[in-house]
PDB file of C-alpha atoms in Angstrom:
ATOM      1  CA  LEU A 155    -118.920 106.848 -17.623  1.00 61.00           C
ATOM      2  CA  PHE A 156    -120.445 107.656 -20.971  1.00 64.00           C
ATOM      3  CA  ARG A 157    -118.998 105.606 -23.906  1.00 66.00           C
ATOM      4  CA  SER A 158    -119.938 105.817 -27.577  1.00 67.00           C
ATOM      5  CA  LYS A 159    -119.065 103.706 -31.086  1.00 76.00           C
ATOM      6  CA  THR A 160    -117.404 107.603 -31.824  1.00 81.00           C
ATOM      7  CA  GLY A 161    -114.758 106.670 -29.695  1.00 84.00           C
ATOM      8  CA  ILE A 162    -115.576 109.872 -27.946  1.00 89.00           C
ATOM      9  CA  ASP A 163    -115.594 108.687 -23.879  1.00 91.00           C
ATOM     10  CA  LEU A 164    -116.802 111.151 -21.103  1.00 92.00           C
ATOM     11  CA  LYS A 165    -116.647 110.512 -17.396  1.00 93.00           C
ATOM     12  CA  TYR A 166    -118.405 112.737 -14.013  1.00 93.00           C
ATOM     13  CA  SER A 167    -117.105 112.851 -10.869  1.00 91.00           C
ATOM     14  CA  LEU A 168    -118.035 114.015  -7.481  1.00 88.00           C
ATOM     15  CA  ILE A 169    -115.552 113.888  -4.949  1.00 84.00           C
ATOM     16  CA  ASP A 170    -116.717 115.494  -0.806  1.00 83.00           C
ATOM     17  CA  TRP A 171    -113.722 116.145   1.041  1.00 74.00           C
ATOM     18  CA  ARG A 172    -115.296 117.728   4.005  1.00 65.00           C
ATOM     19  CA  LYS A 173    -114.142 116.597   7.699  1.00 64.00           C
ATOM     20  CA  ASN A 174    -117.370 115.546   9.420  1.00 64.00           C
ATOM     21  CA  GLY A 175    -115.577 115.465  12.719  1.00 60.00           C
ATOM     22  CA  ARG A 176    -112.900 116.893  13.998  1.00 63.00           C
ATOM     23  CA  ASN A 177    -109.328 117.327  12.951  1.00 57.00           C
ATOM     24  CA  ARG A 178    -106.382 116.799  15.603  1.00 62.00           C
ATOM     25  CA  CYS A 179    -106.658 119.950  16.653  1.00 60.00           C
ATOM     26  CA  PHE A 180    -109.637 119.604  17.865  1.00 60.00           C
ATOM     27  CA  LYS A 181    -111.302 122.367  14.799  1.00 60.00           C
ATOM     28  CA  ARG A 182    -114.146 121.378  12.933  1.00 56.00           C
ATOM     29  CA  HIS A 183    -114.575 121.753   9.457  1.00 54.00           C
ATOM     30  CA  PRO A 184    -110.804 122.763   8.659  1.00 56.00           C
ATOM     31  CA  LEU A 185    -110.044 124.748   5.632  1.00 56.00           C
ATOM     32  CA  GLY A 186    -108.014 122.024   4.639  1.00 56.00           C
ATOM     33  CA  THR A 187    -111.030 120.060   4.386  1.00 63.00           C
ATOM     34  CA  GLU A 188    -113.109 122.615   2.386  1.00 72.00           C
ATOM     35  CA  PHE A 189    -113.232 120.450  -0.679  1.00 79.00           C
ATOM     36  CA  VAL A 190    -116.302 118.753  -3.156  1.00 85.00           C
ATOM     37  CA  VAL A 191    -113.938 118.498  -6.258  1.00 87.00           C
ATOM     38  CA  SER A 192    -116.758 118.075  -9.345  1.00 90.00           C
ATOM     39  CA  GLN A 193    -114.817 116.922 -12.534  1.00 92.00           C
ATOM     40  CA  VAL A 194    -116.207 116.660 -16.278  1.00 95.00           C
ATOM     41  CA  ALA A 195    -113.291 114.476 -18.687  1.00 95.00           C
ATOM     42  CA  GLY A 196    -113.612 113.536 -21.990  1.00 95.00           C
ATOM     43  CA  TYR A 197    -111.188 111.355 -24.446  1.00 94.00           C
ATOM     44  CA  TYR A 198    -111.417 111.229 -28.633  1.00 93.00           C
ATOM     45  CA  HIS A 199    -109.461 107.189 -29.561  1.00 89.00           C
ATOM     46  CA  MET A 200    -108.704 108.905 -32.814  1.00 84.00           C
ATOM     47  CA  LYS A 201    -108.491 106.306 -35.352  1.00 73.00           C
ATOM     48  CA  PRO A 202    -104.779 105.278 -36.764  1.00 63.00           C
ATOM     49  CA  CYS A 203    -106.587 105.654 -40.377  1.00 58.00           C
ATOM     50  CA  CYS A 204    -107.273 109.162 -39.690  1.00 54.00           C
ATOM     51  CA  LEU A 205    -103.401 110.086 -39.441  1.00 54.00           C
ATOM     52  CA  ASN A 206    -102.026 107.981 -41.667  1.00 59.00           C
ATOM     53  CA  PHE A 207     -99.830 105.961 -39.131  1.00 65.00           C
ATOM     54  CA  ASN A 208    -100.790 103.054 -37.054  1.00 75.00           C
ATOM     55  CA  LEU A 209    -100.377 104.458 -33.636  1.00 82.00           C
ATOM     56  CA  PRO A 210    -103.846 104.419 -31.329  1.00 86.00           C
ATOM     57  CA  THR A 211    -104.143 108.106 -30.596  1.00 90.00           C
ATOM     58  CA  VAL A 212    -106.210 109.859 -27.785  1.00 93.00           C
ATOM     59  CA  LEU A 213    -107.378 113.399 -27.224  1.00 95.00           C
ATOM     60  CA  PHE A 214    -108.020 114.247 -23.548  1.00 96.00           C
ATOM     61  CA  ALA A 215    -109.107 117.295 -21.878  1.00 97.00           C
ATOM     62  CA  ALA A 216    -110.860 117.867 -18.108  1.00 96.00           C
ATOM     63  CA  ALA A 217    -111.965 120.421 -15.932  1.00 96.00           C
ATOM     64  CA  LEU A 218    -113.017 120.593 -12.597  1.00 93.00           C
ATOM     65  CA  VAL A 219    -113.697 123.091  -9.891  1.00 92.00           C
ATOM     66  CA  ASN A 220    -114.040 122.307  -6.594  1.00 89.00           C
ATOM     67  CA  GLU A 221    -117.900 123.624  -5.133  1.00 85.00           C
ATOM     68  CA  ASP A 222    -117.210 124.678  -1.391  1.00 80.00           C
ATOM     69  CA  ALA A 223    -114.282 127.000  -1.992  1.00 76.00           C
ATOM     70  CA  GLU A 224    -115.083 130.217  -0.574  1.00 75.00           C
ATOM     71  CA  PRO A 225    -113.442 133.630  -1.844  1.00 72.00           C
ATOM     72  CA  LEU A 226    -109.664 134.425  -0.087  1.00 66.00           C
ATOM     73  CA  TYR A 227    -110.433 137.426   2.235  1.00 60.00           C
ATOM     74  CA  LYS A 228    -107.776 135.712   5.047  1.00 63.00           C
ATOM     75  CA  PHE A 229    -105.564 136.013   2.279  1.00 62.00           C
ATOM     76  CA  GLY A 230    -106.185 139.351   0.987  1.00 60.00           C
ATOM     77  CA  LEU A 231    -108.248 138.113  -2.414  1.00 64.00           C
ATOM     78  CA  ASP A 232    -111.632 138.874  -2.717  1.00 70.00           C
ATOM     79  CA  SER A 233    -112.345 135.889  -5.308  1.00 74.00           C
ATOM     80  CA  LYS A 234    -111.922 132.238  -4.917  1.00 83.00           C
ATOM     81  CA  GLN A 235    -109.448 130.078  -6.834  1.00 82.00           C
ATOM     82  CA  ASN A 236    -111.109 127.465  -7.106  1.00 86.00           C
ATOM     83  CA  PHE A 237    -111.296 125.943 -10.907  1.00 91.00           C
ATOM     84  CA  ALA A 238    -108.466 124.255 -12.852  1.00 93.00           C
ATOM     85  CA  TRP A 239    -108.233 122.089 -16.003  1.00 96.00           C
ATOM     86  CA  TYR A 240    -105.655 120.179 -18.389  1.00 96.00           C
ATOM     87  CA  ALA A 241    -105.576 118.588 -21.939  1.00 97.00           C
ATOM     88  CA  GLY A 242    -103.554 116.438 -23.977  1.00 96.00           C
ATOM     89  CA  VAL A 243    -102.868 114.205 -26.389  1.00 95.00           C
ATOM     90  CA  ARG A 244    -101.424 110.440 -25.732  1.00 94.00           C
ATOM     91  CA  LEU A 245    -100.074 108.698 -29.127  1.00 92.00           C
ATOM     92  CA  GLY A 246     -98.849 105.142 -29.093  1.00 91.00           C
ATOM     93  CA  GLU A 247     -99.496 102.244 -26.255  1.00 90.00           C
ATOM     94  CA  VAL A 248     -97.229  99.812 -24.641  1.00 90.00           C
ATOM     95  CA  ARG A 249     -98.499  96.207 -24.316  1.00 88.00           C
ATOM     96  CA  ASN A 250     -95.157  93.873 -25.636  1.00 90.00           C
ATOM     97  CA  LYS A 251     -91.300  94.413 -26.557  1.00 93.00           C
ATOM     98  CA  GLY A 252     -91.196  97.509 -28.824  1.00 91.00           C
ATOM     99  CA  ASP A 253     -93.581  98.798 -28.348  1.00 92.00           C
ATOM    100  CA  TYR A 254     -93.834 102.782 -27.162  1.00 93.00           C
ATOM    101  CA  ALA A 255     -95.841 105.517 -26.546  1.00 95.00           C
ATOM    102  CA  ILE A 256     -96.153 109.720 -26.014  1.00 95.00           C
ATOM    103  CA  GLY A 257     -97.594 112.338 -23.992  1.00 95.00           C
ATOM    104  CA  ILE A 258     -97.694 116.142 -23.657  1.00 97.00           C
ATOM    105  CA  MET A 259    -100.109 117.248 -21.225  1.00 96.00           C
ATOM    106  CA  TYR A 260    -100.574 121.532 -19.868  1.00 97.00           C
ATOM    107  CA  GLN A 261    -102.388 121.589 -16.199  1.00 95.00           C
ATOM    108  CA  TRP A 262    -103.779 124.392 -14.884  1.00 95.00           C
ATOM    109  CA  VAL A 263    -104.735 124.370 -11.348  1.00 90.00           C
ATOM    110  CA  GLU A 264    -105.579 127.124  -8.934  1.00 87.00           C
ATOM    111  CA  ALA A 265    -104.855 127.429  -5.272  1.00 82.00           C
ATOM    112  CA  GLN A 266    -108.320 126.670  -3.935  1.00 82.00           C
ATOM    113  CA  SER A 267    -109.008 123.585  -6.795  1.00 82.00           C
ATOM    114  CA  VAL A 268    -107.884 120.347  -5.195  1.00 82.00           C
ATOM    115  CA  PRO A 269    -106.820 119.219  -2.127  1.00 79.00           C
ATOM    116  CA  ASP A 270    -102.612 119.208  -1.534  1.00 71.00           C
ATOM    117  CA  PRO A 271    -102.847 115.732  -0.582  1.00 69.00           C
ATOM    118  CA  ASP A 272    -104.945 114.951  -3.628  1.00 71.00           C
ATOM    119  CA  MET A 273    -102.916 117.160  -6.141  1.00 73.00           C
ATOM    120  CA  SER A 274    -101.310 114.079  -8.140  1.00 78.00           C
ATOM    121  CA  GLY A 275    -100.144 116.147 -12.023  1.00 80.00           C
ATOM    122  CA  ILE A 276     -97.217 118.286 -12.101  1.00 81.00           C
ATOM    123  CA  GLY A 277     -97.442 120.336  -9.185  1.00 75.00           C
ATOM    124  CA  THR A 278     -94.547 123.061  -7.551  1.00 74.00           C
ATOM    125  CA  GLY A 279     -92.123 120.587  -5.838  1.00 70.00           C
ATOM    126  CA  ASN A 280     -93.586 121.654  -3.171  1.00 63.00           C
ATOM    127  CA  VAL A 281     -89.984 119.505  -1.191  1.00 60.00           C
ATOM    128  CA  LEU A 282     -90.954 121.295   2.335  1.00 60.00           C
ATOM    129  CA  ASP A 283     -94.602 119.090   2.023  1.00 56.00           C
ATOM    130  CA  GLN A 284     -96.420 122.888   2.490  1.00 60.00           C
ATOM    131  CA  TYR A 285    -100.335 123.126   2.940  1.00 58.00           C
ATOM    132  CA  PHE A 286    -101.726 126.081   1.122  1.00 61.00           C
ATOM    133  CA  TYR A 287    -103.920 126.569   3.878  1.00 56.00           C
ATOM    134  CA  SER A 288    -101.569 126.388   6.888  1.00 52.00           C
ATOM    135  CA  GLU A 289     -98.626 127.498   5.362  1.00 52.00           C
ATOM    136  CA  GLY A 290     -99.878 130.261   2.300  1.00 56.00           C
ATOM    137  CA  ALA A 291     -97.845 127.489  -0.279  1.00 63.00           C
ATOM    138  CA  GLY A 292     -98.431 124.381  -1.260  1.00 72.00           C
ATOM    139  CA  ASN A 293     -98.403 122.139  -4.005  1.00 77.00           C
ATOM    140  CA  THR A 294    -101.672 123.919  -6.059  1.00 83.00           C
ATOM    141  CA  ASN A 295    -101.632 127.462  -7.927  1.00 84.00           C
ATOM    142  CA  PHE A 296     -99.269 126.942 -10.786  1.00 87.00           C
ATOM    143  CA  LYS A 297     -99.593 126.445 -15.273  1.00 92.00           C
ATOM    144  CA  GLY A 298     -97.065 123.665 -16.672  1.00 94.00           C
ATOM    145  CA  TRP A 299     -96.051 121.752 -19.389  1.00 96.00           C
ATOM    146  CA  ARG A 300     -95.225 117.769 -18.731  1.00 95.00           C
ATOM    147  CA  ILE A 301     -93.801 115.621 -21.586  1.00 97.00           C
ATOM    148  CA  GLU A 302     -93.646 111.305 -21.411  1.00 96.00           C
ATOM    149  CA  GLY A 303     -92.378 108.886 -23.493  1.00 96.00           C
ATOM    150  CA  LEU A 304     -92.673 105.158 -22.493  1.00 96.00           C
ATOM    151  CA  TYR A 305     -90.349 102.222 -24.624  1.00 96.00           C
ATOM    152  CA  ALA A 306     -90.690  98.228 -24.053  1.00 94.00           C
ATOM    153  CA  PHE A 307     -87.148  97.085 -24.172  1.00 93.00           C
ATOM    154  CA  SER A 308     -88.853  93.648 -23.633  1.00 92.00           C
ATOM    155  CA  ASP A 309     -92.409  92.203 -22.302  1.00 89.00           C
ATOM    156  CA  ASN A 310     -91.396  92.797 -19.432  1.00 91.00           C
ATOM    157  CA  ILE A 311     -88.779  95.770 -19.241  1.00 93.00           C
ATOM    158  CA  SER A 312     -89.321  99.592 -19.909  1.00 94.00           C
ATOM    159  CA  VAL A 313     -88.441 102.785 -19.356  1.00 96.00           C
ATOM    160  CA  ASP A 314     -90.636 106.075 -18.146  1.00 96.00           C
ATOM    161  CA  THR A 315     -88.940 109.694 -18.958  1.00 96.00           C
ATOM    162  CA  ARG A 316     -90.649 112.548 -18.116  1.00 95.00           C
ATOM    163  CA  VAL A 317     -89.989 116.282 -18.329  1.00 96.00           C
ATOM    164  CA  GLN A 318     -92.542 118.469 -16.128  1.00 93.00           C
ATOM    165  CA  TRP A 319     -92.205 122.446 -15.668  1.00 94.00           C
ATOM    166  CA  SER A 320     -94.897 124.588 -13.969  1.00 90.00           C
ATOM    167  CA  SER A 321     -95.012 128.092 -12.781  1.00 88.00           C
ATOM    168  CA  ARG A 322     -96.943 130.360 -10.257  1.00 86.00           C
ATOM    169  CA  ILE A 323    -100.565 131.191 -11.503  1.00 84.00           C
ATOM    170  CA  LYS A 324    -100.739 133.943  -8.568  1.00 78.00           C
ATOM    171  CA  LYS A 325     -99.107 135.685  -6.471  1.00 73.00           C
ATOM    172  CA  PHE A 326    -100.886 136.364  -3.316  1.00 67.00           C
ATOM    173  CA  PRO A 327    -100.344 139.190  -0.835  1.00 62.00           C
ATOM    174  CA  PHE A 328     -99.070 136.647   1.751  1.00 59.00           C
ATOM    175  CA  ASN A 329     -96.362 134.859  -0.472  1.00 59.00           C
ATOM    176  CA  PRO A 330     -93.967 137.465  -1.921  1.00 55.00           C
ATOM    177  CA  TRP A 331     -91.804 134.625  -3.534  1.00 57.00           C
ATOM    178  CA  ASP A 332     -91.858 133.305  -6.951  1.00 64.00           C
ATOM    179  CA  HIS A 333     -91.209 129.950  -7.737  1.00 74.00           C
ATOM    180  CA  SER A 334     -90.992 127.784 -11.035  1.00 81.00           C
ATOM    181  CA  TYR A 335     -90.470 124.057 -10.889  1.00 84.00           C
ATOM    182  CA  SER A 336     -88.621 122.202 -13.941  1.00 86.00           C
ATOM    183  CA  GLU A 337     -88.014 118.061 -13.334  1.00 90.00           C
ATOM    184  CA  PHE A 338     -86.979 115.176 -15.520  1.00 95.00           C
ATOM    185  CA  LYS A 339     -87.050 111.415 -14.086  1.00 93.00           C
ATOM    186  CA  THR A 340     -86.532 108.626 -15.913  1.00 95.00           C
ATOM    187  CA  GLU A 341     -87.316 105.348 -14.256  1.00 94.00           C
ATOM    188  CA  VAL A 342     -87.395 101.571 -15.352  1.00 94.00           C
ATOM    189  CA  ILE A 343     -89.790  99.790 -14.853  1.00 91.00           C
ATOM    190  CA  TYR A 344     -90.191  95.544 -14.598  1.00 90.00           C
ATOM    191  CA  ALA A 345     -94.018  94.009 -15.009  1.00 82.00           C
ATOM    192  CA  PHE A 346     -94.529  90.591 -14.432  1.00 78.00           C
TER     193      PHE A 346
END
């Protein structure tokens, strides 16, 4: 993590998902563990005086690549689908009663960029909990938007509302159906 007095923070991470032993089907190095994900993220903390209002504002973006991905010959493609990125802005911060925050984010996640169980972005809905390498569908291969708002009714109770939607990036020959996903979610949070 690199922090500077200019309000810019940079972070690099490397996650190795490779499995050295055998899986429950007694297979070594299964396709679902061929992930070495390298990510660079940047944050710019804007000073409130720059925007003529007194809300803390953060611009953020990240790019990541799965360095262990192989071309998808098995699925009729001669290329890798191993890149992902996101960018967005967050206005405000919730600490006390009456505080609020709003966030807007765009995400682009190709099929091999992150393992399905590790995908924490918008996703595809994936109610059947499928995996890309086994069923040809999963929680990756999407582009989409997320808008989220948080408001504190008291120091302990806040409401979080999120709207998000996504659609498929690439149509694979083995997975002919189009998919799109949308979600509206509101939850009340009690923190102590």
